[in-house]
PDB file of C-alpha atoms in Angstrom:
ATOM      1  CA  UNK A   1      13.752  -4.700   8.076  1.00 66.00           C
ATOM      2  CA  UNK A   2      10.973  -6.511  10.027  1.00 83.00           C
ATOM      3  CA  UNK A   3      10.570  -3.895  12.706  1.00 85.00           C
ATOM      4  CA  UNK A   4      10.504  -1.036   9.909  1.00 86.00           C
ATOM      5  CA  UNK A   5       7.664  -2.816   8.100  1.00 89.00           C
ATOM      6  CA  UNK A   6       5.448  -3.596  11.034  1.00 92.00           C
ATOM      7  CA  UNK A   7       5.487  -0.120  12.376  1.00 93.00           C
ATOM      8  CA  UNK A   8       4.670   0.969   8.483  1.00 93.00           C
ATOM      9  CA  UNK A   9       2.126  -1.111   8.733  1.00 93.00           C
ATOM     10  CA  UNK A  10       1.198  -0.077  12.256  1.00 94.00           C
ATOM     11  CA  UNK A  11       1.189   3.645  10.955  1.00 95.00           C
ATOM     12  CA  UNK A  12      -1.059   2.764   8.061  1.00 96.00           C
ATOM     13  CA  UNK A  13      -3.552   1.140  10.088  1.00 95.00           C
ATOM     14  CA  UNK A  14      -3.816   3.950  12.407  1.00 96.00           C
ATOM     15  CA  UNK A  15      -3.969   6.299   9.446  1.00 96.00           C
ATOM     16  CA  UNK A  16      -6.733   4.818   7.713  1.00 97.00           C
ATOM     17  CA  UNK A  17      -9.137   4.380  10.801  1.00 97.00           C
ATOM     18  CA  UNK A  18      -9.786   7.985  11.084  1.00 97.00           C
ATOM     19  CA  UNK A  19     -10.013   8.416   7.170  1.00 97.00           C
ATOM     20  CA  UNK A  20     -12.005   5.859   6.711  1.00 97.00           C
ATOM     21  CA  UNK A  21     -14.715   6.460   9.164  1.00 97.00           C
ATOM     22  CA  UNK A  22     -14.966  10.706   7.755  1.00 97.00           C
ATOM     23  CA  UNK A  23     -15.611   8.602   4.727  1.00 96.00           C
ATOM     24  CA  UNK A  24     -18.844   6.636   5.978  1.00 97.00           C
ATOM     25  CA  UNK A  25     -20.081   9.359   8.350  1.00 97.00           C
ATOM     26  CA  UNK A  26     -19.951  12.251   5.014  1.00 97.00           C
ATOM     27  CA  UNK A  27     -20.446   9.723   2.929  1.00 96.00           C
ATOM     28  CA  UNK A  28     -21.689   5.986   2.491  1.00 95.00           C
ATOM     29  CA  UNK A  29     -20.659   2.531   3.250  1.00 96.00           C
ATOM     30  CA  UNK A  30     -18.582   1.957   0.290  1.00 96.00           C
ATOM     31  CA  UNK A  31     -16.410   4.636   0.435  1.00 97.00           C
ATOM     32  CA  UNK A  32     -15.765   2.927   3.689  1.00 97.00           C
ATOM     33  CA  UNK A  33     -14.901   0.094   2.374  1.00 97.00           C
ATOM     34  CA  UNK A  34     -12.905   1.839  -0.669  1.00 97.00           C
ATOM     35  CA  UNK A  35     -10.676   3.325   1.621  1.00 97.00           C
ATOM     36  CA  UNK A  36     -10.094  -0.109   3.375  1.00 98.00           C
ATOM     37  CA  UNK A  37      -9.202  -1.986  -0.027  1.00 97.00           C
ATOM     38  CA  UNK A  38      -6.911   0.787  -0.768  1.00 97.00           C
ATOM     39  CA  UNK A  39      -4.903   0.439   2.259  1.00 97.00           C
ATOM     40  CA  UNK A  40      -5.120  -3.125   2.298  1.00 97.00           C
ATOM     41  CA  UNK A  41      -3.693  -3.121  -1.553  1.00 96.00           C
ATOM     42  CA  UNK A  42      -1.073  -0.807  -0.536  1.00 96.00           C
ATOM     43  CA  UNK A  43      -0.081  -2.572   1.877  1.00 96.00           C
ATOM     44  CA  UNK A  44       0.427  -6.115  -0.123  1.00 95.00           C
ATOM     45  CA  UNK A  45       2.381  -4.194  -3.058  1.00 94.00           C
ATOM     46  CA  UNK A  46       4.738  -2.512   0.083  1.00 94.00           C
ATOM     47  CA  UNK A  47       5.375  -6.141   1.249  1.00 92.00           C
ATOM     48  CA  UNK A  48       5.633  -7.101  -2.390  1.00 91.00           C
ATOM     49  CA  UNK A  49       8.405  -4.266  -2.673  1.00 90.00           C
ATOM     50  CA  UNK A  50      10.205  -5.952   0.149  1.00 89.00           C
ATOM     51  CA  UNK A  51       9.878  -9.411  -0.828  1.00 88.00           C
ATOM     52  CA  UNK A  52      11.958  -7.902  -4.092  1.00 87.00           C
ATOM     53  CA  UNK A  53      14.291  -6.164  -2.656  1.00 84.00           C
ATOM     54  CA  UNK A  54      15.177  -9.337   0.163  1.00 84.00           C
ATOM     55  CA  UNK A  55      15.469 -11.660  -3.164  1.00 82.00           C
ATOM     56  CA  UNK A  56      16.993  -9.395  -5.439  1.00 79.00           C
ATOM     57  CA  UNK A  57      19.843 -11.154  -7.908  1.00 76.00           C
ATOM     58  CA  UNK A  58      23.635  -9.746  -7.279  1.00 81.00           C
ATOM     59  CA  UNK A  59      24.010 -10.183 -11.154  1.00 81.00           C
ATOM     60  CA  UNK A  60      23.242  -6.523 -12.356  1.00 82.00           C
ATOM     61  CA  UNK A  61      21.173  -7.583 -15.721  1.00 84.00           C
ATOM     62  CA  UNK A  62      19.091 -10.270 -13.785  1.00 83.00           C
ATOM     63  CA  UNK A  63      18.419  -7.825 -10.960  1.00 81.00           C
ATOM     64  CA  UNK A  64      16.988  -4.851 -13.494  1.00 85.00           C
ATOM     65  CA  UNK A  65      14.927  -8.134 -15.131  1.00 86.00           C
ATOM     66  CA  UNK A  66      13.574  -9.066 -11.468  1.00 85.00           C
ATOM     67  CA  UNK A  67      12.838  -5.266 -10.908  1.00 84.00           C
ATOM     68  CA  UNK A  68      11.161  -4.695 -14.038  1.00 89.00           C
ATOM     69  CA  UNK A  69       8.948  -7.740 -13.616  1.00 90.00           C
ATOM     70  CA  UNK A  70       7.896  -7.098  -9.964  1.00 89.00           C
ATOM     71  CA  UNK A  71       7.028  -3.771 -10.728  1.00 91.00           C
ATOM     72  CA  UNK A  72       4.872  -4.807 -13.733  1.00 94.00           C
ATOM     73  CA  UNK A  73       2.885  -7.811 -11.809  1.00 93.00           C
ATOM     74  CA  UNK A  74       2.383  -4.637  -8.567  1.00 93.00           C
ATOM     75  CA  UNK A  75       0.880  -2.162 -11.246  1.00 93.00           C
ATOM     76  CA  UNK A  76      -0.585  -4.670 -12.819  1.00 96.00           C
ATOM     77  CA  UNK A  77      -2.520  -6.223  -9.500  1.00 95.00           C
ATOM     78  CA  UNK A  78      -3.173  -2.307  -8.511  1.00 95.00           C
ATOM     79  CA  UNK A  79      -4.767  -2.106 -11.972  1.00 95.00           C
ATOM     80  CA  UNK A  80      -7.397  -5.542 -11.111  1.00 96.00           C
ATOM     81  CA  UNK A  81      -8.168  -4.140  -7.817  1.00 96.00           C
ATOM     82  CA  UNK A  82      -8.847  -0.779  -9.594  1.00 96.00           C
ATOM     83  CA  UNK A  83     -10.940  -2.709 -12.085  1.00 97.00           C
ATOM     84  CA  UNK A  84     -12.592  -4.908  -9.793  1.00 97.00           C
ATOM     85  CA  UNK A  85     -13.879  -2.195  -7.022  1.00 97.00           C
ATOM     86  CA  UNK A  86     -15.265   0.022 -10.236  1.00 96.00           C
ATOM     87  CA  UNK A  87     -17.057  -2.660 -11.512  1.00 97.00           C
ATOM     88  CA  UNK A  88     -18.553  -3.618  -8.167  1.00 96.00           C
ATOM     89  CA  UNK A  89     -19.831  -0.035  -7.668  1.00 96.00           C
ATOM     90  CA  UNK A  90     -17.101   1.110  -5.016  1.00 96.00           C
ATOM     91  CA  UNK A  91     -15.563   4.573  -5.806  1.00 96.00           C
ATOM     92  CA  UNK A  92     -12.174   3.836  -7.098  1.00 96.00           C
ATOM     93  CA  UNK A  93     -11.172   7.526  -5.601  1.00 97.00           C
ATOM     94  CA  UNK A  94     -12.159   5.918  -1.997  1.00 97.00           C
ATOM     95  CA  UNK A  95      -9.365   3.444  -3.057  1.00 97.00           C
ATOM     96  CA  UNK A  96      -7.121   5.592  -4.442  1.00 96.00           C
ATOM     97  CA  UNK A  97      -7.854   7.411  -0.967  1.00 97.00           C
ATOM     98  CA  UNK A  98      -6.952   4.301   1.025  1.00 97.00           C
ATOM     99  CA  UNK A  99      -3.756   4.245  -0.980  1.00 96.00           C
ATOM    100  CA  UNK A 100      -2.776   7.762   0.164  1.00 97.00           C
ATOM    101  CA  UNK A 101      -3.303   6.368   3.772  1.00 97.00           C
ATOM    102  CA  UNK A 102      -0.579   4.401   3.336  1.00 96.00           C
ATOM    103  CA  UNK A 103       1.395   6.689   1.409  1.00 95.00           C
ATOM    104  CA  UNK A 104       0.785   9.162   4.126  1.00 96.00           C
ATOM    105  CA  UNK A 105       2.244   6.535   6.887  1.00 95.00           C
ATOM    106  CA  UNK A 106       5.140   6.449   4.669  1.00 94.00           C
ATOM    107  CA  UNK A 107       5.445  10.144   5.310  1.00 95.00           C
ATOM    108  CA  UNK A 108       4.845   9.910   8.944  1.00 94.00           C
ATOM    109  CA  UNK A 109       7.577   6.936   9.455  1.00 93.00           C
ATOM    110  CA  UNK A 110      10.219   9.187   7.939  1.00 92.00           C
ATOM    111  CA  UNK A 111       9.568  12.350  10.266  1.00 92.00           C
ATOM    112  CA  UNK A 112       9.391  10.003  13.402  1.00 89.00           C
ATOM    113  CA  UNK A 113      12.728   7.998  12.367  1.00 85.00           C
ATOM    114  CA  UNK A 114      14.385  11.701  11.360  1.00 83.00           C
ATOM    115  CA  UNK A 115      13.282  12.860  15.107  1.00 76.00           C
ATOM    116  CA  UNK A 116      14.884  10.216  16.739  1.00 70.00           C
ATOM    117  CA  UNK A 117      18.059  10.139  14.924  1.00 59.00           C
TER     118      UNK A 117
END
């Protein structure tokens, strides 16, 4: 599990460099930095995912409650960050952008692992 995670997050880095700088050159510094947050808070709700799923109950019931809960308290910190960057002026579409990065490495992991299998 370790060795998939750090080359998702490998991926997602080297995603995001590229995207990020197309955002400052045709655009401005804070889309910049959108992009960045969006990765970054990507990133912490994929290793909140697998913090879950490494802890997760073998009682059926208490595993659904678990699930439930972590997905509510990863929307709900996707939702602050949301809030946060709109309120400090940075394009929440830059981090929704940055999101996509890591989406995208998500993507990219699964064709690489499908080639070498």
């Amino acid at each position: 599990m370790n060795r998939f995670q750090k080359r998702i997050e490998t991926i997602s880095l080297f995603v995001t460099i590229p995207v990020s700088i197309t955002g400052w050159i045709l655009f401005d510094f804070n889309v910049f930095a959108g992009i960045w947050i969006g990765c970054m808070c990507a990133l912490i709700g994929f290793r909140m995912i697998v913090k879950m799923t490494k802890s997760l109950n073998p009682d059926e019931q208490k595993a659904k409650k678990q699930g439930v809960f972590s997905y509510t308290m990863r929307y709900f910190f996707y939702g602050m960050i949301l809030f946060i960057c709109a309120y400090k002026g940075i394009p929440v579409l830059s981090v929704l952008a940055g999101i996509m990065c890591h989406k995208a490495s998500l993507l990219i992991y699964t064709a690489i692992e499908k080639e070498d299998a």
